[in-house]
CSV table of C-alpha atoms and ligand atoms in Angstrom, one decimal:
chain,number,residue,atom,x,y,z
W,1,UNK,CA,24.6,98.1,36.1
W,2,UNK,CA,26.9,98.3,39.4
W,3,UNK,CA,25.3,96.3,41.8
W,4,UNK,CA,28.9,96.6,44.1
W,5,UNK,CA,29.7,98.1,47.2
W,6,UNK,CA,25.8,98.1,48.4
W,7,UNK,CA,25.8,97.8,52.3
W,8,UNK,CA,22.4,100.0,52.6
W,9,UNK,CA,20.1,97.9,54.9
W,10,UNK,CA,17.3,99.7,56.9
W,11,UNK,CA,16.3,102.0,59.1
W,12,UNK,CA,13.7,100.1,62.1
W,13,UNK,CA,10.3,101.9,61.8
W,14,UNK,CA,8.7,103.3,65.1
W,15,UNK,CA,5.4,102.1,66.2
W,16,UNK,CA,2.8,102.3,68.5
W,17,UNK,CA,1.6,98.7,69.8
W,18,UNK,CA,-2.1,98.3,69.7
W,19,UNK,CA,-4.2,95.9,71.9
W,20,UNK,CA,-4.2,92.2,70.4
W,21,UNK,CA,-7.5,90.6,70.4
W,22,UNK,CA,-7.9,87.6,71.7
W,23,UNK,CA,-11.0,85.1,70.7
W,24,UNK,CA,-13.7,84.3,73.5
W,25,UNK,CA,-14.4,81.8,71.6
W,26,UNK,CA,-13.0,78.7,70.3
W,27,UNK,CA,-12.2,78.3,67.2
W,28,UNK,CA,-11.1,75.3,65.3
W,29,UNK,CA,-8.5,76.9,62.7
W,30,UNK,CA,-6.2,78.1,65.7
W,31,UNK,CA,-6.6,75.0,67.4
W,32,UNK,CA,-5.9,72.9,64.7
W,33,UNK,CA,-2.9,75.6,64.4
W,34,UNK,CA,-1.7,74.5,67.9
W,35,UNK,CA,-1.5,70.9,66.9
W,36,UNK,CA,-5.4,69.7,68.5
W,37,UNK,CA,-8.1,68.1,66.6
W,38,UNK,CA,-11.3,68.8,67.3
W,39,UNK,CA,-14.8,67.7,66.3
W,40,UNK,CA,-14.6,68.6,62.2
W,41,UNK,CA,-11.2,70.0,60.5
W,42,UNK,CA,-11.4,73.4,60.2
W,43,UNK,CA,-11.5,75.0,56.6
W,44,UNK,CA,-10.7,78.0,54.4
W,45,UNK,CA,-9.8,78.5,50.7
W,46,UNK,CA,-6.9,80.4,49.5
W,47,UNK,CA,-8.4,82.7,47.1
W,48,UNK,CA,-11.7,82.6,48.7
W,49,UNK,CA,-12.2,86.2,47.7
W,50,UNK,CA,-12.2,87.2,44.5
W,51,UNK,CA,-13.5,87.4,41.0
W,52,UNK,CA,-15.1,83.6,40.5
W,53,UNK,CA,-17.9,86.1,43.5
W,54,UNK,CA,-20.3,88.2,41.7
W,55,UNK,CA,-20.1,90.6,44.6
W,56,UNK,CA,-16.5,90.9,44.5
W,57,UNK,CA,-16.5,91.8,40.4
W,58,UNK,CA,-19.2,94.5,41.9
W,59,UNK,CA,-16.9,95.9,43.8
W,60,UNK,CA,-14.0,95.5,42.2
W,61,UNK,CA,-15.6,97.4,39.2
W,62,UNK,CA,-16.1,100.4,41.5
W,63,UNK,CA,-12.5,100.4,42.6
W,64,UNK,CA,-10.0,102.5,40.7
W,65,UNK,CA,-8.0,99.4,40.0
W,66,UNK,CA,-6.6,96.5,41.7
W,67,UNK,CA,-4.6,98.6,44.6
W,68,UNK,CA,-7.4,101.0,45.2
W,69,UNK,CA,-9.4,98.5,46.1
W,70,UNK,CA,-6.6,97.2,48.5
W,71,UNK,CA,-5.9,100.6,50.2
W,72,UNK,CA,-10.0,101.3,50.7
W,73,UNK,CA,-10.6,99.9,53.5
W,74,UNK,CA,-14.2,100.0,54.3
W,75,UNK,CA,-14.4,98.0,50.2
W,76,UNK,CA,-11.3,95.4,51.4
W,77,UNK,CA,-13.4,94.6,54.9
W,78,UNK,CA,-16.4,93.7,52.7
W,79,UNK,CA,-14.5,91.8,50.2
W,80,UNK,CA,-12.8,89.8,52.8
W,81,UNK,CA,-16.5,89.0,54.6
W,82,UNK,CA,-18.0,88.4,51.2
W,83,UNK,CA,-16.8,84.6,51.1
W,84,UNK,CA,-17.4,84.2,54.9
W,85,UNK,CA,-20.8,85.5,54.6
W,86,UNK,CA,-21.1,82.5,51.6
W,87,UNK,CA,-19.5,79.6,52.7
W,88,UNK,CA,-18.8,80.3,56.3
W,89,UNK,CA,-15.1,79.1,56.3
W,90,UNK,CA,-13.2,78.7,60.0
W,91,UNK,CA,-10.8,81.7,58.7
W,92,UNK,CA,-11.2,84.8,56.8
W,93,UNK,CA,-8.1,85.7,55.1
W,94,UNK,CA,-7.1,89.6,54.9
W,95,UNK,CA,-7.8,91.3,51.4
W,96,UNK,CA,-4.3,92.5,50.1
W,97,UNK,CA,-2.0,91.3,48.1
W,98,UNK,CA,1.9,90.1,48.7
W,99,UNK,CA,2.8,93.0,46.5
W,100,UNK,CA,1.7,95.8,48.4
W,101,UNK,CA,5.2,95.3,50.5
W,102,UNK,CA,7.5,96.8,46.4
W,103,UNK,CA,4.7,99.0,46.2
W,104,UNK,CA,5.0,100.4,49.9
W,105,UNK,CA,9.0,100.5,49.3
W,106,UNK,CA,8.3,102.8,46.4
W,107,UNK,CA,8.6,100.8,43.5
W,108,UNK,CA,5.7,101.5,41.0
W,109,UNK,CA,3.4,98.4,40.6
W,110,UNK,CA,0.0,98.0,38.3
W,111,UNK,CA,-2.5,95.7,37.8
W,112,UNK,CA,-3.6,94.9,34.4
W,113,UNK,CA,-6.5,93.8,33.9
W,114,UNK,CA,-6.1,90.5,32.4
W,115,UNK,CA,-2.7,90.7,32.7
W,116,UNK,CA,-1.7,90.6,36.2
W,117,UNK,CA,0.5,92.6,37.9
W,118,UNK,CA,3.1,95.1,35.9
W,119,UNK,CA,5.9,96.3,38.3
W,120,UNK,CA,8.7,99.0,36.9
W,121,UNK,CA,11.9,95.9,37.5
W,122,UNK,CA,14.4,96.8,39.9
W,123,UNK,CA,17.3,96.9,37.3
W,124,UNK,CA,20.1,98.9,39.4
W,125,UNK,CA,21.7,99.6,42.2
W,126,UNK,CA,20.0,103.0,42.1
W,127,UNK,CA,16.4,101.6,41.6
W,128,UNK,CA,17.5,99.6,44.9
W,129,UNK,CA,18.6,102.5,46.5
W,130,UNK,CA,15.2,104.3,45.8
W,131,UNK,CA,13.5,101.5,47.8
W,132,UNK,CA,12.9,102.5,51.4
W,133,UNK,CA,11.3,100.3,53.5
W,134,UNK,CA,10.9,102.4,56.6
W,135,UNK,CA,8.0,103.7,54.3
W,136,UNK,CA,6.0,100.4,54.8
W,137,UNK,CA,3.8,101.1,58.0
W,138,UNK,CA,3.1,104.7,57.1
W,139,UNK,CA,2.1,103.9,53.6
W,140,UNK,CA,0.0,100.5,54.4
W,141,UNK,CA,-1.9,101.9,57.1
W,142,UNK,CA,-5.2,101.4,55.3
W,143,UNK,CA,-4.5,97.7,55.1
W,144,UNK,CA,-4.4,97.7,59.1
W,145,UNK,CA,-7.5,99.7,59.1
W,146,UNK,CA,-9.0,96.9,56.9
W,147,UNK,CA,-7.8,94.7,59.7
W,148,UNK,CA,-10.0,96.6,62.3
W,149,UNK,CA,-12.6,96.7,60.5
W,150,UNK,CA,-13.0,92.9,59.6
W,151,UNK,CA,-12.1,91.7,63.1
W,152,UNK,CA,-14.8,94.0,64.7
W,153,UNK,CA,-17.0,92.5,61.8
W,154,UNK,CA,-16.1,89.0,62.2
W,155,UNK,CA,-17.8,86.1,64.3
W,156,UNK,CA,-15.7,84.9,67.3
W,157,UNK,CA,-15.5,81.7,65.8
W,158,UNK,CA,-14.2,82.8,62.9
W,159,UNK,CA,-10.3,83.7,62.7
W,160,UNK,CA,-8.8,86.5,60.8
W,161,UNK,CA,-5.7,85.1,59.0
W,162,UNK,CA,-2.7,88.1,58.1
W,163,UNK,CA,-0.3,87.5,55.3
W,164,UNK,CA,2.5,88.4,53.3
W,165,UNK,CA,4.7,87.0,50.5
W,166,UNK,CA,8.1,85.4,51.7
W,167,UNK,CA,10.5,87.5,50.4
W,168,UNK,CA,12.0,85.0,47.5
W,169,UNK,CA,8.8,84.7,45.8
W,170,UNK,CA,8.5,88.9,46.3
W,171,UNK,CA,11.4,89.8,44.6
W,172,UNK,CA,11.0,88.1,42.0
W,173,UNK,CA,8.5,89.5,40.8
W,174,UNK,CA,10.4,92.9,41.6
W,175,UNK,CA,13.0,91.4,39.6
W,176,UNK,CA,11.0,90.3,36.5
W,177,UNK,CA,8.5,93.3,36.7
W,178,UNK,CA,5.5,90.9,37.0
W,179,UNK,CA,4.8,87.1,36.5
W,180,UNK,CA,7.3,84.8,35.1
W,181,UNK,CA,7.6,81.4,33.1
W,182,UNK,CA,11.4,80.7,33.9
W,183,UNK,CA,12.4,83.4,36.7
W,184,UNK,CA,15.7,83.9,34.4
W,185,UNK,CA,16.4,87.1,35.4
W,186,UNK,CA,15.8,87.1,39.0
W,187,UNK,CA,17.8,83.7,39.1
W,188,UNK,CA,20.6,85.4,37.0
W,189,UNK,CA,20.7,88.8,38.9
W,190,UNK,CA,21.2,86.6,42.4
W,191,UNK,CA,24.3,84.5,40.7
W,192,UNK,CA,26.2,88.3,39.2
W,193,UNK,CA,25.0,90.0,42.0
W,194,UNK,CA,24.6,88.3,44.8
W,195,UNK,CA,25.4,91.4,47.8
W,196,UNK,CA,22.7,93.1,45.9
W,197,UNK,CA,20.0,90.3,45.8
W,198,UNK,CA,21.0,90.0,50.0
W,199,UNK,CA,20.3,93.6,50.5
W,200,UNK,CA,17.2,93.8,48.4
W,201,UNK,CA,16.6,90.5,50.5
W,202,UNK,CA,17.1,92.4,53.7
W,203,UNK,CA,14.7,94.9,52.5
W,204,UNK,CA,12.1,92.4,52.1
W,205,UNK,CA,13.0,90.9,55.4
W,206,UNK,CA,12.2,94.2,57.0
W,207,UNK,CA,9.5,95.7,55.5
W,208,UNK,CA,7.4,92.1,55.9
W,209,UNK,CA,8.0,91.6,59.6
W,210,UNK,CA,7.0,95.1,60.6
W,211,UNK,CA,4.0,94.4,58.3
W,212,UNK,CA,2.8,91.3,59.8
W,213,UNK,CA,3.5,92.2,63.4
W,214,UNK,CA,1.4,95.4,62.3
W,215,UNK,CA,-1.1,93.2,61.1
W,216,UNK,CA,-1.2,91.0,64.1
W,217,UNK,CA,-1.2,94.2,66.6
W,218,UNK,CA,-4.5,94.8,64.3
W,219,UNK,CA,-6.3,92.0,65.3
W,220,UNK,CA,-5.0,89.1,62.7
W,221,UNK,CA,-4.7,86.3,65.1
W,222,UNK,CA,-2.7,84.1,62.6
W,223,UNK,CA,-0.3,84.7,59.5
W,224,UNK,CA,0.9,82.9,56.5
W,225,UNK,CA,3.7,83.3,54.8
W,226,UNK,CA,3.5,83.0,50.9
W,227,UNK,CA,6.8,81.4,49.2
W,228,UNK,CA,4.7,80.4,46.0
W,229,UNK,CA,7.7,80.6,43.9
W,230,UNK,CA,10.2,78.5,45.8
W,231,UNK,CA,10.2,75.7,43.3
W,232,UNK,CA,12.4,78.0,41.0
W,233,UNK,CA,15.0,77.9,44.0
W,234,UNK,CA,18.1,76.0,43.0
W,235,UNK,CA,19.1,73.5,45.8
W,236,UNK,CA,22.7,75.2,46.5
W,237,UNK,CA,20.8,78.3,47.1
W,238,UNK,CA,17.9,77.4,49.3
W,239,UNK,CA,19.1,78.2,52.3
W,240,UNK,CA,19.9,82.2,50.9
W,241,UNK,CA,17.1,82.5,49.4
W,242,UNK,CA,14.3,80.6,50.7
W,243,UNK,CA,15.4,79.7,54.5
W,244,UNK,CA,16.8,82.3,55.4
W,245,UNK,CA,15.1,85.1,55.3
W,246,UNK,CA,11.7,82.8,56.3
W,247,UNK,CA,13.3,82.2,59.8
W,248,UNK,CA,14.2,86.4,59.6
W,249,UNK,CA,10.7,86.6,59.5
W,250,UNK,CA,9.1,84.5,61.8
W,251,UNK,CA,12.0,85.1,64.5
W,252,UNK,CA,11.9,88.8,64.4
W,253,UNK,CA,7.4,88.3,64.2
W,254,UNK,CA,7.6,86.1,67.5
W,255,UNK,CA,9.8,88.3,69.1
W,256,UNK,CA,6.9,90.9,68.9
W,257,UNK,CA,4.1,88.8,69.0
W,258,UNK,CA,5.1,85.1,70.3
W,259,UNK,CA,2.0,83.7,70.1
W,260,UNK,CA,0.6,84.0,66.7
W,261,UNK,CA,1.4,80.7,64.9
W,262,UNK,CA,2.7,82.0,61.7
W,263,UNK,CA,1.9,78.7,58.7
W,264,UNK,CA,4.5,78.6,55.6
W,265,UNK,CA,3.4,77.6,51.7
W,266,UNK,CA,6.4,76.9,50.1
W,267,UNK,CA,4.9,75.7,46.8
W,268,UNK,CA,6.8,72.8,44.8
W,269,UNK,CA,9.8,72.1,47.1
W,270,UNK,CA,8.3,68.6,47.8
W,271,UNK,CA,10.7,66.4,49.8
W,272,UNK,CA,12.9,70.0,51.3
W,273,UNK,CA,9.3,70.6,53.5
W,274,UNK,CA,10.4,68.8,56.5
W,275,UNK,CA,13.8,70.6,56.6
W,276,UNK,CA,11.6,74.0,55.6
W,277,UNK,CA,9.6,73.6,58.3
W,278,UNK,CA,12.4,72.5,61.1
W,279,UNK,CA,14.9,75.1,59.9
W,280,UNK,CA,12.5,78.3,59.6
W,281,UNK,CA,10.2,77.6,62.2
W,282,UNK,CA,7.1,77.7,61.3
W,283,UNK,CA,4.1,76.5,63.4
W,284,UNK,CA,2.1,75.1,60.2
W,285,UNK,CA,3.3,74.2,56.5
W,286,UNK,CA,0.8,74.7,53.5
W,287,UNK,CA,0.9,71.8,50.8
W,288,UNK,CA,0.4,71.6,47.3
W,289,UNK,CA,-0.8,69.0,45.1
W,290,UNK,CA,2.2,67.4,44.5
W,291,UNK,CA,2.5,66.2,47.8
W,292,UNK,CA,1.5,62.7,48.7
W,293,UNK,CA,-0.4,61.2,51.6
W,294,UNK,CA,2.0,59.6,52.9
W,295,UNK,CA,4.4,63.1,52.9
W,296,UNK,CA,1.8,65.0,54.4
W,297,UNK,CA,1.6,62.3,56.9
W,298,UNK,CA,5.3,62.1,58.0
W,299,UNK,CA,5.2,66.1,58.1
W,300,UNK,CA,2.2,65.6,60.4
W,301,UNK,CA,4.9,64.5,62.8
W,302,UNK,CA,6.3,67.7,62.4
W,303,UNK,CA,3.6,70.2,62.5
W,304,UNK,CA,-0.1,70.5,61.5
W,305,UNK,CA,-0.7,70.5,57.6
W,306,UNK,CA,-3.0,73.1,55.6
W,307,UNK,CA,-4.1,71.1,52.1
W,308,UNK,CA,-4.1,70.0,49.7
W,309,UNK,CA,-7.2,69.3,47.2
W,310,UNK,CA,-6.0,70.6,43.7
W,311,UNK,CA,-8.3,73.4,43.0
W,312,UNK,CA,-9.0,71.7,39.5
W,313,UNK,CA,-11.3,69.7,41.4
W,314,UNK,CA,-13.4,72.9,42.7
W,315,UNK,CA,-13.3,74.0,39.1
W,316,UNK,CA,-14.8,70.7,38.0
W,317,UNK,CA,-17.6,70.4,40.8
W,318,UNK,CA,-20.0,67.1,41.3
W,319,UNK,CA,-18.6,63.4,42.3
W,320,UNK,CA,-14.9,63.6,41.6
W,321,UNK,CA,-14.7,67.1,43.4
W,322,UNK,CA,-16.6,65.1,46.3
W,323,UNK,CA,-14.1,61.7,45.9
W,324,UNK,CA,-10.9,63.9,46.3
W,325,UNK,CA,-12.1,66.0,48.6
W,326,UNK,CA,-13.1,62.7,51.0
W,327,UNK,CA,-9.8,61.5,50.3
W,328,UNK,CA,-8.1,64.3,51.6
W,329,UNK,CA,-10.2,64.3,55.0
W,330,UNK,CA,-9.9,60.4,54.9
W,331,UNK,CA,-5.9,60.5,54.5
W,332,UNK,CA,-5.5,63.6,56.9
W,333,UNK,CA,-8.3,64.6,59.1
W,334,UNK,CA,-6.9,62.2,62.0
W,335,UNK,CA,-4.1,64.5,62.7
W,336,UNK,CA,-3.4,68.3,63.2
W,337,UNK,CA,-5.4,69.1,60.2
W,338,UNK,CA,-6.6,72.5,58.2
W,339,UNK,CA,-8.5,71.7,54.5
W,340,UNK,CA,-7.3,74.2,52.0
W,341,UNK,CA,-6.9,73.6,48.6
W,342,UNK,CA,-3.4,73.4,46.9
W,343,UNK,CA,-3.6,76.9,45.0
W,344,UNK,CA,-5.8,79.5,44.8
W,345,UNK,CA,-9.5,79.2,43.4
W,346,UNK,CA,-9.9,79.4,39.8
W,347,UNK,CA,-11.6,82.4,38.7
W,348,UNK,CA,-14.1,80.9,36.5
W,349,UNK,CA,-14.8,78.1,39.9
W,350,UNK,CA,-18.8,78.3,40.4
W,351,UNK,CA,-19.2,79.5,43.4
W,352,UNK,CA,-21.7,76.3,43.9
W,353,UNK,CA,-18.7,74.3,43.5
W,354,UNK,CA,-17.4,75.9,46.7
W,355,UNK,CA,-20.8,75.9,48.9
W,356,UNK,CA,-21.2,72.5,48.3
W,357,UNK,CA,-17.3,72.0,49.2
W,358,UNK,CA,-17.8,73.6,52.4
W,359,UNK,CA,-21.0,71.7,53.4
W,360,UNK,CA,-19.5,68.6,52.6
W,361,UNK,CA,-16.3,69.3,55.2
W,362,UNK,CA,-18.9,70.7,57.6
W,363,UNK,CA,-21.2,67.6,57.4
W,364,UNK,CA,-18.2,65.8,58.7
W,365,UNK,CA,-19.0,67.2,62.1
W,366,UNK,CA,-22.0,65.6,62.3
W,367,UNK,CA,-20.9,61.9,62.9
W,368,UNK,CA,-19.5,61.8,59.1
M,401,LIG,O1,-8.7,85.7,49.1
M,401,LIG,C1,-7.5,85.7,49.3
M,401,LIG,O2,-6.8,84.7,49.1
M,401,LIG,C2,-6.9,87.0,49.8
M,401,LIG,C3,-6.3,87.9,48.9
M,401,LIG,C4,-5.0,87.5,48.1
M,401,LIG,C5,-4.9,88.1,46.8
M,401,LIG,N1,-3.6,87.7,46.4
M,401,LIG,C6,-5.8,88.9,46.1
M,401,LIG,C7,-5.7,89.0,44.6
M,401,LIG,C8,-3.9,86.8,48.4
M,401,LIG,C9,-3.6,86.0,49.6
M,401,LIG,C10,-3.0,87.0,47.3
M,401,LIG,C11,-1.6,86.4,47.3
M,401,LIG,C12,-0.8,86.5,46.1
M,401,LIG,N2,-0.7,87.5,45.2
M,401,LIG,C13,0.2,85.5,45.7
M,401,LIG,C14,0.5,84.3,46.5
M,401,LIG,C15,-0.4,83.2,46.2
M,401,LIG,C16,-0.5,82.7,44.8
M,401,LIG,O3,-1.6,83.0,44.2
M,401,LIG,O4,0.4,82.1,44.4
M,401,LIG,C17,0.8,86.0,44.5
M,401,LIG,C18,1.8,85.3,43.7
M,401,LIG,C19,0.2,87.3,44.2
M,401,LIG,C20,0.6,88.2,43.1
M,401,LIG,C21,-0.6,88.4,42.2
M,401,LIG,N3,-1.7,89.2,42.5
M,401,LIG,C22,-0.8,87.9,40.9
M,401,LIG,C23,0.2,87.0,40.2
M,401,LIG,C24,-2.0,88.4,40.5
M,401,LIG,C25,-2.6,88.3,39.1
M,401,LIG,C26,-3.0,86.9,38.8
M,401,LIG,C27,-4.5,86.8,39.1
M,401,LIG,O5,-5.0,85.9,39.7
M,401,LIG,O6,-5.2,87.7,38.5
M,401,LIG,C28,-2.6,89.2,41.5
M,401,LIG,C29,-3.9,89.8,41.5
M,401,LIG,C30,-4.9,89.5,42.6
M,401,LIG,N4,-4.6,89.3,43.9
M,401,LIG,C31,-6.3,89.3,42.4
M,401,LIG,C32,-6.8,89.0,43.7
M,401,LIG,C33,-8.2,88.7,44.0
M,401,LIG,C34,-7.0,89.4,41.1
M,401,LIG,C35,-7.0,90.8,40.6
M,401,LIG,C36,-8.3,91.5,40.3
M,401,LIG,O7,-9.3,91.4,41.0
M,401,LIG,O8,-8.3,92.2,39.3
């Protein structure tokens, strides 16, 4: 391997600018997002699309795989109005996947059934060369057709939330060439080669901003920023890996589009959030179960919170789903305040788990 004497950034993409939309109608997700509370705490779960829906394994089975599906964009717009048209969440979130961003950069990525996702790993400095990320808006137009689509599909009270993984939690799986138990050779690559994990960094940095200002100029009115892998971050290298290139993002995103409040999940960092959120800034910070009431709380000071009911509990259903999730709106609903779960929905969650989860956080509207 010789990882030396890389310099190669990237070339800036050219692009049209689109009209934003802009709701006529309230909507309590982005005002929670700009620090109000209103009459109920808005709601969405991460993962609300996907295969726990019958309609989504209907789909998905007509898809040629896992991308197809994500580059179709008339299937993506119904598969991200499928749990809307359910549940009626305060957000929708965009059907994609962080890992759209190696595949646009031309690094071959599968989905296994079963398996998850299978990428060729980046093992050279001439698999990074190979990696172009000028290639991102050109080859992920169909995602911000998918955009279009949904918004011109969507209620007005209902927000269309953009995303993309942070480009730690990315690479590591470029790294690794798919999921990983102890992210050994990612964490080893960055310590032997570390001008090489900055450019492929850069990269990242790159191709995810002009994605998400692509997505905004589309008609996603909010983003989120996935960093689901920051817990394997050592301390000393935090600020390389994980703040860094966050605050890339979200200061080369509001340069474009300043008013689209951008939320972060860094999963497992626990007491680093406050400094997270302070040093990349980000308008909202997504929180995982490990993170107390009395964390959250403080980091309400900071920002409004998206959280945090462990998605066992959805999996479980009946009175404890219903205790936790009363605890949660007990503990948090008083301040800036989004109701998420702490992970993605199980796939094998009933999907009656999650009406009766979003009736009961409705209900508090009505005097609860
Ligand atoms: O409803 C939504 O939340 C929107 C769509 C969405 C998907 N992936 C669809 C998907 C979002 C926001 C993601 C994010 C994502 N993707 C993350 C960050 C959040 C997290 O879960 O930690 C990560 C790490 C990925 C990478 C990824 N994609 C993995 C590890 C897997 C396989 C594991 C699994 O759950 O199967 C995927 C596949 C994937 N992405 C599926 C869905 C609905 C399932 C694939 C299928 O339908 O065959």
């Amino acid at each position: 391997m010789r990882w030396n004497n890389l310099t190669g950034i990237v070339t800036p993409v050219e692009h049209q600018p689109e009209r934003q939309f802009s709701p006529a109608v309230s909507n309590l997700f982005l005002d929670a997002l700009s620090g109000q509370t209103g009459p109920r705490p808005p709601f969405w779960f991460m993962r609300q699309a996907g295969r726990y829906l019958p309609e989504y394994r209907e789909i998905r089975a007509q898809a040629d795989g896992f991308l197809d599906l994500c580059y179709t964009p008339e299937r993506a717009a119904r598969v991200t109005l499928q749990p809307i048209d359910r549940f009626r969440p305060d957000a929708a979130i965009l059907f994609s996947d962080i890992l759209v961003i190696p595949d646009a950069m031309g690094q071959e990525v599968g989905f296994s059934e079963g398996f998850g996702p299978v990428l060729t790993p980046v093992t050279s400095q001439a698999d990074l060369e190979r990696l172009d990320p000028a290639r991102t808006l050109d080859h992920l137009a169909p995602v911000f057709e998918t955009v279009r689509l949904v918004r011109a599909e969507l209620p007005d009270d209902v927000a269309l939330l953009g995303f993309a993984g942070a480009p730690w939690t990315v690479a590591t799986y470029m790294i690794e060439g798919g999921s990983s138990r102890d992210f050994n050779q990612v964490k080893g690559w960055v310590i032997s080669e570390p001008s090489a994990a900055a450019a492929m960094l850069g990269m990242l940095v790159e191709a995810t901003t002009e994605y998400l200002v692509a997505q905004v100029e589309a008609g996603a009115q909010a983003l989120q920023l996935f960093d689901t892998w920051a817990s394997a971050v050592p301390a000393s290298s935090f600020e390389t890996l994980v703040i860094s290139p966050t605050r890339q993002i979200v200061d080369g995103v509001k340069a474009r589009t300043p008013d689209v409040p951008i939320i972060g999940f860094a999963r497992g960092i626990g007491p680093r959030l406050a400094d997270y959120v302070r040093e990349t800034g980000i308008d909202a910070v997504g929180l995982d179960s490990a993170i107390t009431f009395d964390q959250a709380r403080e980091l309400q000071d900071i920002c409004p919170v998206q959280g945090n009911l462990d998605p066992a509990y959805l999996l479980a259903g009946g009175p404890p789903m219903e205790a936790a999730a009363n605890q949660v709106l007990d503990q948090l609903a008083d301040g800036p305040f989004v109701f998420n779960l702490a992970h993605g929905i199980h796939k094998d969650t009933p999907f009656a788990h999650v009406e009766a989860l979003a009736e009961q956080i409705r209900d508090r509207g009505a005097g609860a």
